[in-house]
PDB file of C-alpha atoms in Angstrom:
ATOM      1  CA  UNK M  17     132.658 136.661  68.981  1.00  0.00           C
ATOM      2  CA  UNK M  18     130.125 136.180  71.838  1.00  0.00           C
ATOM      3  CA  UNK M  19     129.400 132.545  72.891  1.00  0.00           C
ATOM      4  CA  UNK M  20     126.121 131.712  73.587  1.00  0.00           C
ATOM      5  CA  UNK M  21     125.350 128.881  75.797  1.00  0.00           C
ATOM      6  CA  UNK M  22     122.213 127.056  75.029  1.00  0.00           C
ATOM      7  CA  UNK M  23     120.521 125.656  78.067  1.00  0.00           C
ATOM      8  CA  UNK M  24     117.495 122.874  78.030  1.00  0.00           C
ATOM      9  CA  UNK M  25     114.245 124.481  79.095  1.00  0.00           C
ATOM     10  CA  UNK M  26     113.665 123.456  82.674  1.00  0.00           C
ATOM     11  CA  UNK M  27     109.983 121.629  83.133  1.00  0.00           C
ATOM     12  CA  UNK M  28     108.091 122.154  86.466  1.00  0.00           C
ATOM     13  CA  UNK M  29     105.402 120.370  88.346  1.00  0.00           C
ATOM     14  CA  UNK M  30     104.858 123.263  90.638  1.00  0.00           C
ATOM     15  CA  UNK M  31     101.369 124.901  91.083  1.00  0.00           C
ATOM     16  CA  UNK M  32     100.108 127.901  93.090  1.00  0.00           C
ATOM     17  CA  UNK M  33      97.142 128.523  94.948  1.00  0.00           C
ATOM     18  CA  UNK M  34      95.250 125.203  93.734  1.00  0.00           C
ATOM     19  CA  UNK M  35      93.620 122.522  95.426  1.00  0.00           C
ATOM     20  CA  UNK M  36      94.062 118.966  93.807  1.00  0.00           C
ATOM     21  CA  UNK M  37      90.773 117.291  94.842  1.00  0.00           C
ATOM     22  CA  UNK M  38      90.623 113.601  94.889  1.00  0.00           C
ATOM     23  CA  UNK M  39      89.882 111.391  91.275  1.00  0.00           C
ATOM     24  CA  UNK M  40      86.106 110.975  90.670  1.00  0.00           C
ATOM     25  CA  UNK M  41      86.636 107.336  90.758  1.00  0.00           C
ATOM     26  CA  UNK M  42      89.018 107.311  93.758  1.00  0.00           C
ATOM     27  CA  UNK M  43      87.882 104.191  95.807  1.00  0.00           C
ATOM     28  CA  UNK M  44      88.873 105.736  99.438  1.00  0.00           C
ATOM     29  CA  UNK M  45      86.326 107.498 101.290  1.00  0.00           C
ATOM     30  CA  UNK M  46      88.517 108.970 103.920  1.00  0.00           C
ATOM     31  CA  UNK M  47      92.484 109.611 103.749  1.00  0.00           C
ATOM     32  CA  UNK M  48      94.485 106.288 103.658  1.00  0.00           C
ATOM     33  CA  UNK M  49      98.165 105.836 104.564  1.00  0.00           C
ATOM     34  CA  UNK M  50      99.272 104.100 101.431  1.00  0.00           C
ATOM     35  CA  UNK M  51     100.245 100.533 102.648  1.00  0.00           C
ATOM     36  CA  UNK M  52     104.059  98.745 101.652  1.00  0.00           C
ATOM     37  CA  UNK M  53     104.387  96.474  98.787  1.00  0.00           C
ATOM     38  CA  UNK M  54     106.351  93.300  99.559  1.00  0.00           C
ATOM     39  CA  UNK M  55     107.672  95.076 102.633  1.00  0.00           C
ATOM     40  CA  UNK M  56     109.130  98.085 100.660  1.00  0.00           C
ATOM     41  CA  UNK M  57     107.646 101.560 100.325  1.00  0.00           C
ATOM     42  CA  UNK M  58     105.908 102.318  97.174  1.00  0.00           C
ATOM     43  CA  UNK M  59     106.192 106.005  95.567  1.00  0.00           C
ATOM     44  CA  UNK M  60     102.835 106.921  97.186  1.00  0.00           C
ATOM     45  CA  UNK M  61     104.393 105.912 100.688  1.00  0.00           C
ATOM     46  CA  UNK M  62     107.224 108.011  99.948  1.00  0.00           C
ATOM     47  CA  UNK M  63     105.227 111.190  99.143  1.00  0.00           C
ATOM     48  CA  UNK M  64     102.838 110.397 101.887  1.00  0.00           C
ATOM     49  CA  UNK M  65     105.605 110.296 104.110  1.00  0.00           C
ATOM     50  CA  UNK M  66     107.529 113.346 102.943  1.00  0.00           C
ATOM     51  CA  UNK M  67     104.273 115.912 102.952  1.00  0.00           C
ATOM     52  CA  UNK M  68     102.521 114.321 105.899  1.00  0.00           C
ATOM     53  CA  UNK M  69     105.651 115.202 108.155  1.00  0.00           C
ATOM     54  CA  UNK M  70     106.212 118.295 106.975  1.00  0.00           C
ATOM     55  CA  UNK M  71     102.908 120.100 105.494  1.00  0.00           C
ATOM     56  CA  UNK M  72     103.980 123.334 103.324  1.00  0.00           C
ATOM     57  CA  UNK M  73     107.561 122.686 103.447  1.00  0.00           C
ATOM     58  CA  UNK M  74     108.261 121.066 100.185  1.00  0.00           C
ATOM     59  CA  UNK M  75     106.925 122.103  96.652  1.00  0.00           C
ATOM     60  CA  UNK M  76     105.476 119.412  94.250  1.00  0.00           C
ATOM     61  CA  UNK M  77     109.095 119.563  92.342  1.00  0.00           C
ATOM     62  CA  UNK M  78     110.853 118.468  95.366  1.00  0.00           C
ATOM     63  CA  UNK M  79     108.369 115.860  96.503  1.00  0.00           C
ATOM     64  CA  UNK M  80     108.494 114.217  92.724  1.00  0.00           C
ATOM     65  CA  UNK M  81     112.059 114.565  92.424  1.00  0.00           C
ATOM     66  CA  UNK M  82     112.927 113.021  95.910  1.00  0.00           C
ATOM     67  CA  UNK M  83     110.418 109.991  95.298  1.00  0.00           C
ATOM     68  CA  UNK M  84     111.427 109.430  91.812  1.00  0.00           C
ATOM     69  CA  UNK M  85     114.098 106.794  91.030  1.00  0.00           C
ATOM     70  CA  UNK M  86     116.630 109.510  89.819  1.00  0.00           C
ATOM     71  CA  UNK M  87     116.116 111.073  93.453  1.00  0.00           C
ATOM     72  CA  UNK M  88     116.023 107.917  95.401  1.00  0.00           C
ATOM     73  CA  UNK M  89     119.420 106.895  93.702  1.00  0.00           C
ATOM     74  CA  UNK M  90     121.350 109.836  94.958  1.00  0.00           C
ATOM     75  CA  UNK M  91     122.743 108.808  98.395  1.00  0.00           C
ATOM     76  CA  UNK M  92     123.707 110.922 101.339  1.00  0.00           C
ATOM     77  CA  UNK M  93     126.850 111.705 100.421  1.00  0.00           C
ATOM     78  CA  UNK M  94     126.423 113.246  97.052  1.00  0.00           C
ATOM     79  CA  UNK M  95     127.164 116.724  96.897  1.00  0.00           C
ATOM     80  CA  UNK M  96     125.047 119.676  96.330  1.00  0.00           C
ATOM     81  CA  UNK M  97     126.222 120.025  92.740  1.00  0.00           C
ATOM     82  CA  UNK M  98     125.848 116.402  91.583  1.00  0.00           C
ATOM     83  CA  UNK M  99     122.124 116.652  93.255  1.00  0.00           C
ATOM     84  CA  UNK M 100     121.624 119.888  91.565  1.00  0.00           C
ATOM     85  CA  UNK M 101     122.992 118.336  88.061  1.00  0.00           C
ATOM     86  CA  UNK M 102     120.643 115.126  88.784  1.00  0.00           C
ATOM     87  CA  UNK M 103     117.508 117.596  89.633  1.00  0.00           C
ATOM     88  CA  UNK M 104     118.529 119.551  86.282  1.00  0.00           C
ATOM     89  CA  UNK M 105     118.364 116.445  84.160  1.00  0.00           C
ATOM     90  CA  UNK M 106     115.108 114.902  85.623  1.00  0.00           C
ATOM     91  CA  UNK M 107     113.330 118.000  84.913  1.00  0.00           C
ATOM     92  CA  UNK M 108     114.865 118.752  81.455  1.00  0.00           C
ATOM     93  CA  UNK M 109     111.844 116.492  80.482  1.00  0.00           C
ATOM     94  CA  UNK M 110     108.337 116.901  81.730  1.00  0.00           C
ATOM     95  CA  UNK M 111     107.388 114.726  84.379  1.00  0.00           C
ATOM     96  CA  UNK M 112     103.827 113.890  86.049  1.00  0.00           C
ATOM     97  CA  UNK M 113     102.462 115.988  88.222  1.00  0.00           C
ATOM     98  CA  UNK M 114     100.852 115.671  91.629  1.00  0.00           C
ATOM     99  CA  UNK M 115      97.500 115.004  89.794  1.00  0.00           C
ATOM    100  CA  UNK M 116      98.712 111.738  88.804  1.00  0.00           C
ATOM    101  CA  UNK M 117      99.921 110.406  92.235  1.00  0.00           C
ATOM    102  CA  UNK M 118      98.047 107.702  93.891  1.00  0.00           C
ATOM    103  CA  UNK M 119      97.498 109.929  96.935  1.00  0.00           C
ATOM    104  CA  UNK M 120      94.720 111.614  94.929  1.00  0.00           C
ATOM    105  CA  UNK M 121      93.783 108.597  92.503  1.00  0.00           C
ATOM    106  CA  UNK M 122      93.537 105.679  94.863  1.00  0.00           C
ATOM    107  CA  UNK M 123      94.125 106.838  98.799  1.00  0.00           C
ATOM    108  CA  UNK M 124      91.764 109.555  99.417  1.00  0.00           C
ATOM    109  CA  UNK M 125      94.024 112.651  99.906  1.00  0.00           C
ATOM    110  CA  UNK M 126      93.357 116.266  98.308  1.00  0.00           C
ATOM    111  CA  UNK M 127      96.868 118.395  97.577  1.00  0.00           C
ATOM    112  CA  UNK M 128      96.819 122.089  98.497  1.00  0.00           C
ATOM    113  CA  UNK M 129      99.486 124.143  96.984  1.00  0.00           C
ATOM    114  CA  UNK M 130     100.030 127.474  98.567  1.00  0.00           C
ATOM    115  CA  UNK M 131     100.954 130.980  96.907  1.00  0.00           C
ATOM    116  CA  UNK M 132     104.686 129.840  97.046  1.00  0.00           C
ATOM    117  CA  UNK M 133     104.124 126.348  95.517  1.00  0.00           C
ATOM    118  CA  UNK M 134     104.444 124.614  99.151  1.00  0.00           C
ATOM    119  CA  UNK M 135     102.243 121.720  99.427  1.00  0.00           C
ATOM    120  CA  UNK M 136     100.260 119.754 102.116  1.00  0.00           C
ATOM    121  CA  UNK M 137      97.656 116.856 101.850  1.00  0.00           C
ATOM    122  CA  UNK M 138      94.482 116.716 103.485  1.00  0.00           C
ATOM    123  CA  UNK M 139      91.902 113.669 103.854  1.00  0.00           C
ATOM    124  CA  UNK M 140      88.816 113.722 101.561  1.00  0.00           C
ATOM    125  CA  UNK M 141      86.942 113.390 104.681  1.00  0.00           C
ATOM    126  CA  UNK M 142      88.279 116.116 106.733  1.00  0.00           C
ATOM    127  CA  UNK M 143      86.717 119.802 107.360  1.00  0.00           C
ATOM    128  CA  UNK M 144      89.800 121.304 105.945  1.00  0.00           C
ATOM    129  CA  UNK M 145      89.566 119.460 102.515  1.00  0.00           C
ATOM    130  CA  UNK M 146      85.916 120.633 102.203  1.00  0.00           C
ATOM    131  CA  UNK M 147      86.691 124.118 103.036  1.00  0.00           C
ATOM    132  CA  UNK M 148      89.507 123.964 100.439  1.00  0.00           C
ATOM    133  CA  UNK M 149      86.989 122.670  97.885  1.00  0.00           C
ATOM    134  CA  UNK M 150      84.738 125.912  98.732  1.00  0.00           C
ATOM    135  CA  UNK M 151      87.609 128.053  98.470  1.00  0.00           C
ATOM    136  CA  UNK M 152      86.846 130.510  95.457  1.00  0.00           C
ATOM    137  CA  UNK M 153      90.374 132.145  95.398  1.00  0.00           C
ATOM    138  CA  UNK M 154      91.989 128.598  94.768  1.00  0.00           C
ATOM    139  CA  UNK M 155      92.365 127.021  91.363  1.00  0.00           C
ATOM    140  CA  UNK M 156      90.495 123.713  91.586  1.00  0.00           C
ATOM    141  CA  UNK M 157      91.244 120.679  89.641  1.00  0.00           C
ATOM    142  CA  UNK M 158      90.980 117.090  90.049  1.00  0.00           C
ATOM    143  CA  UNK M 159      93.421 114.190  90.227  1.00  0.00           C
ATOM    144  CA  UNK M 160      93.580 112.116  87.336  1.00  0.00           C
ATOM    145  CA  UNK M 161      91.134 109.062  87.052  1.00  0.00           C
ATOM    146  CA  UNK M 162      92.613 105.693  87.369  1.00  0.00           C
ATOM    147  CA  UNK M 163      90.441 104.280  84.497  1.00  0.00           C
ATOM    148  CA  UNK M 164      89.028 105.741  81.511  1.00  0.00           C
ATOM    149  CA  UNK M 165      85.419 107.031  81.343  1.00  0.00           C
TER     150      UNK M 165
END
């Protein structure tokens, strides 16, 4: 008898050769660093810090997981196996992608994903942002609106 191991499907937030433009209703006219709330970093602060310090190092999945409650709950002593299991459990259900991030909805940052799915952010008022908007080789999408139309 052959034993078949059933695995849960893995979801992903990664995209490739894509530019996520700021939302139509984004109030920022320039890229703004997300502020702390009650002295603590918000998810947007964590995402901003992670991507701004290391452009094109992380994929969307890396950033979404590391800045999620599940990712932040892992301490530095967690083993590679524990980290892998936590990430697998996290992505066993669909997760909001970078289109839902406050970086593009509220703080004026476009998110570029390269051909390997690694991401970087660009301020809406920057020359690089405008160049990415005009790049016909990229899939162009908008960050999600904050309010219904």
